[in-house]
Amino acid sequence: MVIVMVASECAPVSKVGGLADVVYGLSRELEIRGNEVEIILPKYDCMRYDHIWDLKLFYQDLWVPWGNSGIHCTLWVGFVYGRKCVFIEPHSKENFFKREHYYGFPDDAMRFAFFSKAALEYLLQTDRHPDIIHCHDWQTGLVPVLLYEMYKFQGMHHSRVCYTIHNFRYQGITGTDVLSATKLDRSEYYHHQDRLKDNTHPSALNFMKGGIVYSNFLTTVSPKHAWEALHTDQGYGLGDTLHKHKNKFRGILNALDYEVWNPEIDPLIPHHYTVATLDNKYGNKEVLRDKLLLQKVFKPIIAYIGRLDTQKGVHLIRHGIFYALQNDAQFVLLGSSPETSINNDFFKLKYELNDNEDCHLEIGFNEELAH
């Protein structure tokens, strides 16, 4: 099959969390199984360009209808560890993807609504007709809406949409102004309980709900999480909508790519080890201490790698840092938050602990350091 991934992240070139790992790893596995896979991504200014090979101009001037006019885009193509990626670069005064960060802006809903429309406009204008368009999280929830309400009438009637929800908490809740921008003009039609109307905020639209309603198949990160989203508050208000569409909803367990996360062969760690040679791991510990300027003492290192999010228990992470330091251990943190207030809080904490030789807080993400 021809499969197109539409996503806001892909490891390691643009990564905030686990979404990026799934987009890369799943694309790789689908290719191994004989499918043709292409990944469509925004061209952020803060991407890891050193992980893109043979990046070159692909489509000079993609015109995307937007608002009362449109926005010119340049399309680039490159390869991220063998995966073909198309990067969309819009040229407008809003600078949608030139902001030095991936998320956290008041107009995030508008930014990714534009990306969703631009992705479909690219497929239309280049006469691409994928069998499957696979979308991920709220950022691309409008893709199936736009496909079935607009683009299928322009010739894109062949494609079917799989929509994967990695995190139910962030849903893309926004106002109806996004409809006129994307040319989905019938506000009262889309602002309906069976379409995009948010279940909790009656005057708002919900991108994720749109993805659930309009997609042909819906997945999440495990069978247990699918049950939780249906039957507990883990659906964050979308439980009723999921129940209506439960016949197309399944949980598929996330997994690890053992070619990427394997200490026997990992090129990003200096000392390889196996179950039989576990002591070799101490070499990595010493290199980490050198890199992060931690004192070399006989202490355990406790590490947290991931998003700084209330779902992860931010207060417990903070508590864990001080508990570790008070109990003769060292603590290393690598992560950032989509919420500015949490990021600022940890930057302040980093400054307070800057002279402590048993602690290092790295606010951001670094693929090599994560390994």
PDB file of C-alpha atoms in Angstrom, residues 33-310:
ATOM      1  CA  ARG A  33       6.722  -5.037   5.364  1.00  0.00           C
ATOM      2  CA  GLY A  34       6.664  -3.859   1.750  1.00  0.00           C
ATOM      3  CA  ASN A  35       4.630  -0.649   1.858  1.00  0.00           C
ATOM      4  CA  GLU A  36       5.572   2.715   0.371  1.00  0.00           C
ATOM      5  CA  VAL A  37       5.647   5.280   3.178  1.00  0.00           C
ATOM      6  CA  GLU A  38       6.049   9.057   3.153  1.00  0.00           C
ATOM      7  CA  ILE A  39       5.984  11.351   6.203  1.00  0.00           C
ATOM      8  CA  ILE A  40       4.637  14.926   5.955  1.00  0.00           C
ATOM      9  CA  LEU A  41       5.957  17.323   8.616  1.00  0.00           C
ATOM     10  CA  PRO A  42       6.116  21.058   9.285  1.00  0.00           C
ATOM     11  CA  LYS A  43       9.499  22.609   8.484  1.00  0.00           C
ATOM     12  CA  TYR A  44      10.308  24.032  11.925  1.00  0.00           C
ATOM     13  CA  ASP A  45      13.257  26.356  12.354  1.00  0.00           C
ATOM     14  CA  CYS A  46      14.220  24.415  15.511  1.00  0.00           C
ATOM     15  CA  MET A  47      14.433  20.974  13.872  1.00  0.00           C
ATOM     16  CA  ARG A  48      17.557  18.839  14.110  1.00  0.00           C
ATOM     17  CA  TYR A  49      18.707  19.459  10.553  1.00  0.00           C
ATOM     18  CA  ASP A  50      21.827  17.372  11.207  1.00  0.00           C
ATOM     19  CA  HIS A  51      19.556  14.288  11.154  1.00  0.00           C
ATOM     20  CA  ILE A  52      18.200  15.011   7.657  1.00  0.00           C
ATOM     21  CA  TRP A  53      20.072  13.671   4.651  1.00  0.00           C
ATOM     22  CA  ASP A  54      19.930  15.150   1.152  1.00  0.00           C
ATOM     23  CA  LEU A  55      17.462  17.904   2.051  1.00  0.00           C
ATOM     24  CA  LYS A  56      16.484  19.675  -1.158  1.00  0.00           C
ATOM     25  CA  LEU A  57      13.792  21.808  -2.743  1.00  0.00           C
ATOM     26  CA  PHE A  58      10.942  19.621  -3.933  1.00  0.00           C
ATOM     27  CA  TYR A  59       8.013  21.884  -4.860  1.00  0.00           C
ATOM     28  CA  GLN A  60       8.691  25.555  -5.452  1.00  0.00           C
ATOM     29  CA  ASP A  61       5.317  27.181  -4.846  1.00  0.00           C
ATOM     30  CA  LEU A  62       2.421  25.363  -3.237  1.00  0.00           C
ATOM     31  CA  TRP A  63      -0.542  27.716  -2.998  1.00  0.00           C
ATOM     32  CA  VAL A  64      -2.748  26.885  -0.015  1.00  0.00           C
ATOM     33  CA  PRO A  65      -6.162  28.645   0.106  1.00  0.00           C
ATOM     34  CA  TRP A  66      -6.405  30.277   3.537  1.00  0.00           C
ATOM     35  CA  GLY A  67      -8.806  32.865   4.892  1.00  0.00           C
ATOM     36  CA  ASN A  68      -9.726  35.452   2.288  1.00  0.00           C
ATOM     37  CA  SER A  69      -6.669  34.649   0.178  1.00  0.00           C
ATOM     38  CA  GLY A  70      -3.974  32.014   0.561  1.00  0.00           C
ATOM     39  CA  ILE A  71      -0.405  31.297   1.661  1.00  0.00           C
ATOM     40  CA  HIS A  72       2.522  30.333  -0.539  1.00  0.00           C
ATOM     41  CA  CYS A  73       4.548  27.337   0.683  1.00  0.00           C
ATOM     42  CA  THR A  74       7.848  25.798  -0.277  1.00  0.00           C
ATOM     43  CA  LEU A  75       8.118  22.020  -0.014  1.00  0.00           C
ATOM     44  CA  TRP A  76      11.362  20.285   0.850  1.00  0.00           C
ATOM     45  CA  VAL A  77      12.193  16.591   0.738  1.00  0.00           C
ATOM     46  CA  GLY A  78      14.867  14.753   2.706  1.00  0.00           C
ATOM     47  CA  PHE A  79      15.592  11.442   4.384  1.00  0.00           C
ATOM     48  CA  VAL A  80      15.590  10.831   8.131  1.00  0.00           C
ATOM     49  CA  TYR A  81      17.514   7.587   8.639  1.00  0.00           C
ATOM     50  CA  GLY A  82      16.049   6.177   5.451  1.00  0.00           C
ATOM     51  CA  ARG A  83      12.513   7.522   5.855  1.00  0.00           C
ATOM     52  CA  LYS A  84      11.329   9.882   3.126  1.00  0.00           C
ATOM     53  CA  CYS A  85      10.029  13.107   4.678  1.00  0.00           C
ATOM     54  CA  VAL A  86       8.311  16.065   3.028  1.00  0.00           C
ATOM     55  CA  PHE A  87       8.650  19.326   4.976  1.00  0.00           C
ATOM     56  CA  ILE A  88       6.100  22.120   4.483  1.00  0.00           C
ATOM     57  CA  GLU A  89       7.451  25.675   4.829  1.00  0.00           C
ATOM     58  CA  PRO A  90       4.734  28.369   4.717  1.00  0.00           C
ATOM     59  CA  HIS A  91       5.644  31.955   3.838  1.00  0.00           C
ATOM     60  CA  SER A  92       3.363  34.290   5.756  1.00  0.00           C
ATOM     61  CA  LYS A  93       3.580  37.063   8.300  1.00  0.00           C
ATOM     62  CA  GLU A  94       2.483  34.633  11.037  1.00  0.00           C
ATOM     63  CA  ASN A  95       5.705  32.602  10.676  1.00  0.00           C
ATOM     64  CA  PHE A  96       3.777  29.501  11.713  1.00  0.00           C
ATOM     65  CA  PHE A  97       6.852  27.267  12.169  1.00  0.00           C
ATOM     66  CA  LYS A  98       9.656  29.782  12.719  1.00  0.00           C
ATOM     67  CA  ARG A  99       9.294  30.310  16.457  1.00  0.00           C
ATOM     68  CA  GLU A 100      12.218  28.413  18.002  1.00  0.00           C
ATOM     69  CA  HIS A 101       9.776  26.012  19.719  1.00  0.00           C
ATOM     70  CA  TYR A 102       7.377  23.327  18.509  1.00  0.00           C
ATOM     71  CA  TYR A 103       4.349  24.135  20.683  1.00  0.00           C
ATOM     72  CA  GLY A 104       3.116  26.496  23.352  1.00  0.00           C
ATOM     73  CA  PHE A 105       1.708  29.440  21.390  1.00  0.00           C
ATOM     74  CA  PRO A 106      -1.774  31.031  21.626  1.00  0.00           C
ATOM     75  CA  ASP A 107      -2.413  30.309  17.924  1.00  0.00           C
ATOM     76  CA  ASP A 108      -1.307  26.631  17.986  1.00  0.00           C
ATOM     77  CA  ALA A 109      -4.761  25.553  16.760  1.00  0.00           C
ATOM     78  CA  MET A 110      -4.496  27.853  13.747  1.00  0.00           C
ATOM     79  CA  ARG A 111      -0.886  26.796  13.043  1.00  0.00           C
ATOM     80  CA  PHE A 112      -1.760  23.113  12.840  1.00  0.00           C
ATOM     81  CA  ALA A 113      -5.063  23.685  11.069  1.00  0.00           C
ATOM     82  CA  PHE A 114      -2.966  25.309   8.351  1.00  0.00           C
ATOM     83  CA  PHE A 115      -0.495  22.418   8.359  1.00  0.00           C
ATOM     84  CA  SER A 116      -3.356  19.899   7.987  1.00  0.00           C
ATOM     85  CA  LYS A 117      -4.808  21.793   5.024  1.00  0.00           C
ATOM     86  CA  ALA A 118      -1.381  22.280   3.427  1.00  0.00           C
ATOM     87  CA  ALA A 119      -0.670  18.535   3.687  1.00  0.00           C
ATOM     88  CA  LEU A 120      -3.859  17.690   1.786  1.00  0.00           C
ATOM     89  CA  GLU A 121      -3.271  20.492  -0.717  1.00  0.00           C
ATOM     90  CA  TYR A 122       0.172  19.000  -1.399  1.00  0.00           C
ATOM     91  CA  LEU A 123      -1.327  15.541  -2.020  1.00  0.00           C
ATOM     92  CA  LEU A 124      -3.982  17.053  -4.301  1.00  0.00           C
ATOM     93  CA  GLN A 125      -1.681  19.254  -6.370  1.00  0.00           C
ATOM     94  CA  THR A 126       0.966  16.547  -6.838  1.00  0.00           C
ATOM     95  CA  ASP A 127      -1.716  14.008  -7.775  1.00  0.00           C
ATOM     96  CA  ARG A 128      -0.826  11.715  -4.881  1.00  0.00           C
ATOM     97  CA  HIS A 129      -3.545   9.229  -3.968  1.00  0.00           C
ATOM     98  CA  PRO A 130      -2.367   7.259  -0.920  1.00  0.00           C
ATOM     99  CA  ASP A 131      -4.339   4.226   0.178  1.00  0.00           C
ATOM    100  CA  ILE A 132      -3.996   5.288   3.813  1.00  0.00           C
ATOM    101  CA  ILE A 133      -3.473   8.702   5.381  1.00  0.00           C
ATOM    102  CA  HIS A 134      -2.338   8.093   8.954  1.00  0.00           C
ATOM    103  CA  CYS A 135      -2.809  11.113  11.249  1.00  0.00           C
ATOM    104  CA  HIS A 136      -1.598  11.591  14.806  1.00  0.00           C
ATOM    105  CA  ASP A 137      -2.962  13.489  17.821  1.00  0.00           C
ATOM    106  CA  TRP A 138      -4.938  16.736  17.885  1.00  0.00           C
ATOM    107  CA  GLN A 139      -2.552  18.594  15.594  1.00  0.00           C
ATOM    108  CA  THR A 140      -3.812  16.628  12.572  1.00  0.00           C
ATOM    109  CA  GLY A 141      -7.389  15.976  13.726  1.00  0.00           C
ATOM    110  CA  LEU A 142      -8.709  18.246  10.961  1.00  0.00           C
ATOM    111  CA  VAL A 143      -7.162  16.130   8.189  1.00  0.00           C
ATOM    112  CA  PRO A 144     -10.048  13.603   7.954  1.00  0.00           C
ATOM    113  CA  VAL A 145     -12.578  16.443   8.323  1.00  0.00           C
ATOM    114  CA  LEU A 146     -11.040  18.346   5.414  1.00  0.00           C
ATOM    115  CA  LEU A 147     -10.645  15.168   3.354  1.00  0.00           C
ATOM    116  CA  TYR A 148     -14.266  14.030   3.644  1.00  0.00           C
ATOM    117  CA  GLU A 149     -15.918  17.444   3.598  1.00  0.00           C
ATOM    118  CA  MET A 150     -13.789  19.078   0.927  1.00  0.00           C
ATOM    119  CA  TYR A 151     -10.950  17.235  -0.801  1.00  0.00           C
ATOM    120  CA  LYS A 152     -12.798  14.055  -1.742  1.00  0.00           C
ATOM    121  CA  PHE A 153     -14.967  16.211  -4.019  1.00  0.00           C
ATOM    122  CA  GLN A 154     -11.807  17.451  -5.737  1.00  0.00           C
ATOM    123  CA  GLY A 155     -10.647  13.966  -6.695  1.00  0.00           C
ATOM    124  CA  MET A 156      -9.241  12.553  -3.431  1.00  0.00           C
ATOM    125  CA  HIS A 157     -11.972   9.929  -2.961  1.00  0.00           C
ATOM    126  CA  HIS A 158      -9.617   6.937  -2.826  1.00  0.00           C
ATOM    127  CA  SER A 159      -7.790   7.537   0.488  1.00  0.00           C
ATOM    128  CA  ARG A 160      -8.915   6.216   3.874  1.00  0.00           C
ATOM    129  CA  VAL A 161      -7.822   7.692   7.209  1.00  0.00           C
ATOM    130  CA  CYS A 162      -6.376   6.007  10.274  1.00  0.00           C
ATOM    131  CA  TYR A 163      -6.216   8.352  13.276  1.00  0.00           C
ATOM    132  CA  THR A 164      -4.001   7.566  16.273  1.00  0.00           C
ATOM    133  CA  ILE A 165      -4.428   9.327  19.607  1.00  0.00           C
ATOM    134  CA  HIS A 166      -1.281   9.242  21.718  1.00  0.00           C
ATOM    135  CA  ASN A 167      -2.500  11.684  24.377  1.00  0.00           C
ATOM    136  CA  PHE A 168      -6.173  12.388  25.072  1.00  0.00           C
ATOM    137  CA  ARG A 169      -5.455  15.359  27.321  1.00  0.00           C
ATOM    138  CA  TYR A 170      -4.462  17.764  24.530  1.00  0.00           C
ATOM    139  CA  GLN A 171      -7.392  17.975  22.101  1.00  0.00           C
ATOM    140  CA  GLY A 172      -7.046  21.191  20.103  1.00  0.00           C
ATOM    141  CA  ILE A 173      -9.983  23.073  21.602  1.00  0.00           C
ATOM    142  CA  THR A 174     -10.508  26.317  19.712  1.00  0.00           C
ATOM    143  CA  GLY A 175     -13.009  28.840  18.402  1.00  0.00           C
ATOM    144  CA  THR A 176     -15.004  28.715  15.182  1.00  0.00           C
ATOM    145  CA  ASP A 177     -12.705  31.237  13.465  1.00  0.00           C
ATOM    146  CA  VAL A 178     -10.580  28.324  12.328  1.00  0.00           C
ATOM    147  CA  LEU A 179     -13.453  27.205  10.071  1.00  0.00           C
ATOM    148  CA  SER A 180     -13.410  30.301   7.886  1.00  0.00           C
ATOM    149  CA  ALA A 181      -9.600  30.150   7.693  1.00  0.00           C
ATOM    150  CA  THR A 182      -9.685  26.574   6.372  1.00  0.00           C
ATOM    151  CA  LYS A 183     -12.696  27.310   4.093  1.00  0.00           C
ATOM    152  CA  LEU A 184     -14.971  24.987   6.096  1.00  0.00           C
ATOM    153  CA  ASP A 185     -17.520  27.775   5.968  1.00  0.00           C
ATOM    154  CA  ARG A 186     -20.707  26.260   7.412  1.00  0.00           C
ATOM    155  CA  SER A 187     -20.166  27.112  11.060  1.00  0.00           C
ATOM    156  CA  GLU A 188     -23.522  25.771  12.313  1.00  0.00           C
ATOM    157  CA  TYR A 189     -22.947  22.474  10.440  1.00  0.00           C
ATOM    158  CA  TYR A 190     -19.559  21.737  12.004  1.00  0.00           C
ATOM    159  CA  HIS A 191     -20.511  23.198  15.374  1.00  0.00           C
ATOM    160  CA  HIS A 192     -22.803  20.217  15.951  1.00  0.00           C
ATOM    161  CA  GLN A 193     -22.724  17.546  18.646  1.00  0.00           C
ATOM    162  CA  ASP A 194     -22.152  14.804  16.058  1.00  0.00           C
ATOM    163  CA  ARG A 195     -19.238  16.612  14.386  1.00  0.00           C
ATOM    164  CA  LEU A 196     -16.713  19.044  15.938  1.00  0.00           C
ATOM    165  CA  LYS A 197     -18.594  20.632  18.846  1.00  0.00           C
ATOM    166  CA  ASP A 198     -16.614  20.186  22.050  1.00  0.00           C
ATOM    167  CA  ASN A 199     -18.367  17.997  24.612  1.00  0.00           C
ATOM    168  CA  THR A 200     -17.428  20.226  27.556  1.00  0.00           C
ATOM    169  CA  HIS A 201     -17.231  23.757  26.144  1.00  0.00           C
ATOM    170  CA  PRO A 202     -20.424  24.269  24.084  1.00  0.00           C
ATOM    171  CA  SER A 203     -19.115  27.291  22.170  1.00  0.00           C
ATOM    172  CA  ALA A 204     -15.823  25.623  21.144  1.00  0.00           C
ATOM    173  CA  LEU A 205     -14.637  23.232  18.453  1.00  0.00           C
ATOM    174  CA  ASN A 206     -12.498  20.180  19.168  1.00  0.00           C
ATOM    175  CA  PHE A 207      -9.903  18.997  16.612  1.00  0.00           C
ATOM    176  CA  MET A 208      -9.501  15.586  18.244  1.00  0.00           C
ATOM    177  CA  LYS A 209     -13.236  14.982  18.245  1.00  0.00           C
ATOM    178  CA  GLY A 210     -13.248  15.801  14.534  1.00  0.00           C
ATOM    179  CA  GLY A 211     -10.540  13.203  13.994  1.00  0.00           C
ATOM    180  CA  ILE A 212     -12.533  10.581  15.905  1.00  0.00           C
ATOM    181  CA  VAL A 213     -15.805  11.295  14.072  1.00  0.00           C
ATOM    182  CA  TYR A 214     -14.418  11.514  10.531  1.00  0.00           C
ATOM    183  CA  SER A 215     -11.645   8.886  10.510  1.00  0.00           C
ATOM    184  CA  ASN A 216     -12.222   5.383   9.138  1.00  0.00           C
ATOM    185  CA  PHE A 217     -10.283   3.729  11.931  1.00  0.00           C
ATOM    186  CA  LEU A 218      -9.122   4.951  15.309  1.00  0.00           C
ATOM    187  CA  THR A 219      -6.286   3.664  17.502  1.00  0.00           C
ATOM    188  CA  THR A 220      -4.538   4.493  20.738  1.00  0.00           C
ATOM    189  CA  VAL A 221      -1.365   3.322  22.445  1.00  0.00           C
ATOM    190  CA  SER A 222      -2.562   0.101  24.137  1.00  0.00           C
ATOM    191  CA  PRO A 223      -5.688  -2.034  24.598  1.00  0.00           C
ATOM    192  CA  LYS A 224      -5.802  -1.019  28.277  1.00  0.00           C
ATOM    193  CA  HIS A 225      -5.638   2.685  27.442  1.00  0.00           C
ATOM    194  CA  ALA A 226      -8.447   2.251  24.898  1.00  0.00           C
ATOM    195  CA  TRP A 227     -10.606   0.768  27.679  1.00  0.00           C
ATOM    196  CA  GLU A 228      -9.612   3.593  30.045  1.00  0.00           C
ATOM    197  CA  ALA A 229     -10.494   6.252  27.461  1.00  0.00           C
ATOM    198  CA  LEU A 230     -13.908   4.643  26.953  1.00  0.00           C
ATOM    199  CA  HIS A 231     -14.804   3.973  30.581  1.00  0.00           C
ATOM    200  CA  THR A 232     -12.855   6.394  32.827  1.00  0.00           C
ATOM    201  CA  ASP A 233     -11.866  10.039  32.977  1.00  0.00           C
ATOM    202  CA  GLN A 234      -8.776   9.188  30.881  1.00  0.00           C
ATOM    203  CA  GLY A 235     -10.856  10.132  27.839  1.00  0.00           C
ATOM    204  CA  TYR A 236     -10.842  13.736  29.097  1.00  0.00           C
ATOM    205  CA  GLY A 237     -14.449  14.396  28.084  1.00  0.00           C
ATOM    206  CA  LEU A 238     -14.410  12.365  24.850  1.00  0.00           C
ATOM    207  CA  GLY A 239     -15.868   9.159  26.343  1.00  0.00           C
ATOM    208  CA  ASP A 240     -19.353   9.647  24.838  1.00  0.00           C
ATOM    209  CA  THR A 241     -17.900  10.300  21.380  1.00  0.00           C
ATOM    210  CA  LEU A 242     -15.647   7.245  21.649  1.00  0.00           C
ATOM    211  CA  HIS A 243     -18.638   5.092  22.641  1.00  0.00           C
ATOM    212  CA  LYS A 244     -20.520   6.224  19.537  1.00  0.00           C
ATOM    213  CA  HIS A 245     -17.546   5.182  17.393  1.00  0.00           C
ATOM    214  CA  LYS A 246     -16.321   2.197  19.432  1.00  0.00           C
ATOM    215  CA  ASN A 247     -16.711  -0.236  16.520  1.00  0.00           C
ATOM    216  CA  LYS A 248     -13.781   1.428  14.757  1.00  0.00           C
ATOM    217  CA  PHE A 249     -11.673   2.004  17.917  1.00  0.00           C
ATOM    218  CA  ARG A 250      -8.838  -0.307  19.012  1.00  0.00           C
ATOM    219  CA  GLY A 251      -5.817  -0.085  21.273  1.00  0.00           C
ATOM    220  CA  ILE A 252      -2.535  -1.278  19.746  1.00  0.00           C
ATOM    221  CA  LEU A 253       0.382  -1.625  22.133  1.00  0.00           C
ATOM    222  CA  ASN A 254       3.329   0.704  21.525  1.00  0.00           C
ATOM    223  CA  ALA A 255       6.655  -1.086  21.294  1.00  0.00           C
ATOM    224  CA  LEU A 256      10.385  -0.445  21.136  1.00  0.00           C
ATOM    225  CA  ASP A 257      12.551  -0.459  18.029  1.00  0.00           C
ATOM    226  CA  TYR A 258      15.414  -2.730  19.111  1.00  0.00           C
ATOM    227  CA  GLU A 259      17.672  -1.363  16.389  1.00  0.00           C
ATOM    228  CA  VAL A 260      17.421   2.071  18.048  1.00  0.00           C
ATOM    229  CA  TRP A 261      17.166   1.139  21.757  1.00  0.00           C
ATOM    230  CA  ASN A 262      19.600  -1.724  22.242  1.00  0.00           C
ATOM    231  CA  PRO A 263      22.663  -1.314  24.513  1.00  0.00           C
ATOM    232  CA  GLU A 264      24.465  -4.115  22.668  1.00  0.00           C
ATOM    233  CA  ILE A 265      24.684  -2.091  19.419  1.00  0.00           C
ATOM    234  CA  ASP A 266      23.580   1.484  20.204  1.00  0.00           C
ATOM    235  CA  PRO A 267      26.022   3.862  18.430  1.00  0.00           C
ATOM    236  CA  LEU A 268      25.020   6.736  20.755  1.00  0.00           C
ATOM    237  CA  ILE A 269      26.463   5.173  23.922  1.00  0.00           C
ATOM    238  CA  PRO A 270      30.237   4.842  24.393  1.00  0.00           C
ATOM    239  CA  HIS A 271      30.229   1.448  26.163  1.00  0.00           C
ATOM    240  CA  HIS A 272      28.100  -1.450  24.947  1.00  0.00           C
ATOM    241  CA  TYR A 273      26.848  -4.092  27.352  1.00  0.00           C
ATOM    242  CA  THR A 274      24.689  -7.209  27.545  1.00  0.00           C
ATOM    243  CA  VAL A 275      22.989  -9.145  30.317  1.00  0.00           C
ATOM    244  CA  ALA A 276      26.263 -11.055  30.696  1.00  0.00           C
ATOM    245  CA  THR A 277      28.480  -7.931  30.733  1.00  0.00           C
ATOM    246  CA  LEU A 278      26.364  -5.541  32.776  1.00  0.00           C
ATOM    247  CA  ASP A 279      29.408  -4.046  34.521  1.00  0.00           C
ATOM    248  CA  ASN A 280      30.319  -2.309  31.234  1.00  0.00           C
ATOM    249  CA  LYS A 281      27.401   0.015  31.948  1.00  0.00           C
ATOM    250  CA  TYR A 282      29.527   1.764  34.594  1.00  0.00           C
ATOM    251  CA  GLY A 283      31.623   3.207  31.748  1.00  0.00           C
ATOM    252  CA  ASN A 284      28.554   5.037  30.465  1.00  0.00           C
ATOM    253  CA  LYS A 285      27.901   6.340  33.962  1.00  0.00           C
ATOM    254  CA  GLU A 286      31.369   7.901  34.108  1.00  0.00           C
ATOM    255  CA  VAL A 287      31.032   9.464  30.636  1.00  0.00           C
ATOM    256  CA  LEU A 288      27.666  10.919  31.656  1.00  0.00           C
ATOM    257  CA  ARG A 289      29.226  12.434  34.785  1.00  0.00           C
ATOM    258  CA  ASP A 290      32.005  13.998  32.704  1.00  0.00           C
ATOM    259  CA  LYS A 291      29.500  15.398  30.195  1.00  0.00           C
ATOM    260  CA  LEU A 292      27.193  16.894  32.839  1.00  0.00           C
ATOM    261  CA  LEU A 293      29.936  17.955  35.290  1.00  0.00           C
ATOM    262  CA  LEU A 294      28.713  15.691  38.077  1.00  0.00           C
ATOM    263  CA  GLN A 295      31.159  14.684  40.791  1.00  0.00           C
ATOM    264  CA  LYS A 296      32.614  11.178  40.492  1.00  0.00           C
ATOM    265  CA  VAL A 297      31.521   9.426  43.663  1.00  0.00           C
ATOM    266  CA  PHE A 298      30.034   6.045  44.510  1.00  0.00           C
ATOM    267  CA  LYS A 299      26.371   7.010  44.279  1.00  0.00           C
ATOM    268  CA  PRO A 300      23.378   5.881  42.246  1.00  0.00           C
ATOM    269  CA  ILE A 301      22.171   8.183  39.460  1.00  0.00           C
ATOM    270  CA  ILE A 302      18.414   8.629  39.223  1.00  0.00           C
ATOM    271  CA  ALA A 303      17.277   9.894  35.810  1.00  0.00           C
ATOM    272  CA  TYR A 304      14.038  11.270  34.404  1.00  0.00           C
ATOM    273  CA  ILE A 305      13.665  11.559  30.622  1.00  0.00           C
ATOM    274  CA  GLY A 306      10.394  12.776  29.153  1.00  0.00           C
ATOM    275  CA  ARG A 307       7.798  15.504  28.987  1.00  0.00           C
ATOM    276  CA  LEU A 308       7.331  17.665  32.062  1.00  0.00           C
ATOM    277  CA  ASP A 309       3.588  17.281  32.214  1.00  0.00           C
ATOM    278  CA  THR A 310       1.001  17.122  34.974  1.00  0.00           C
TER     279      THR A 310
END
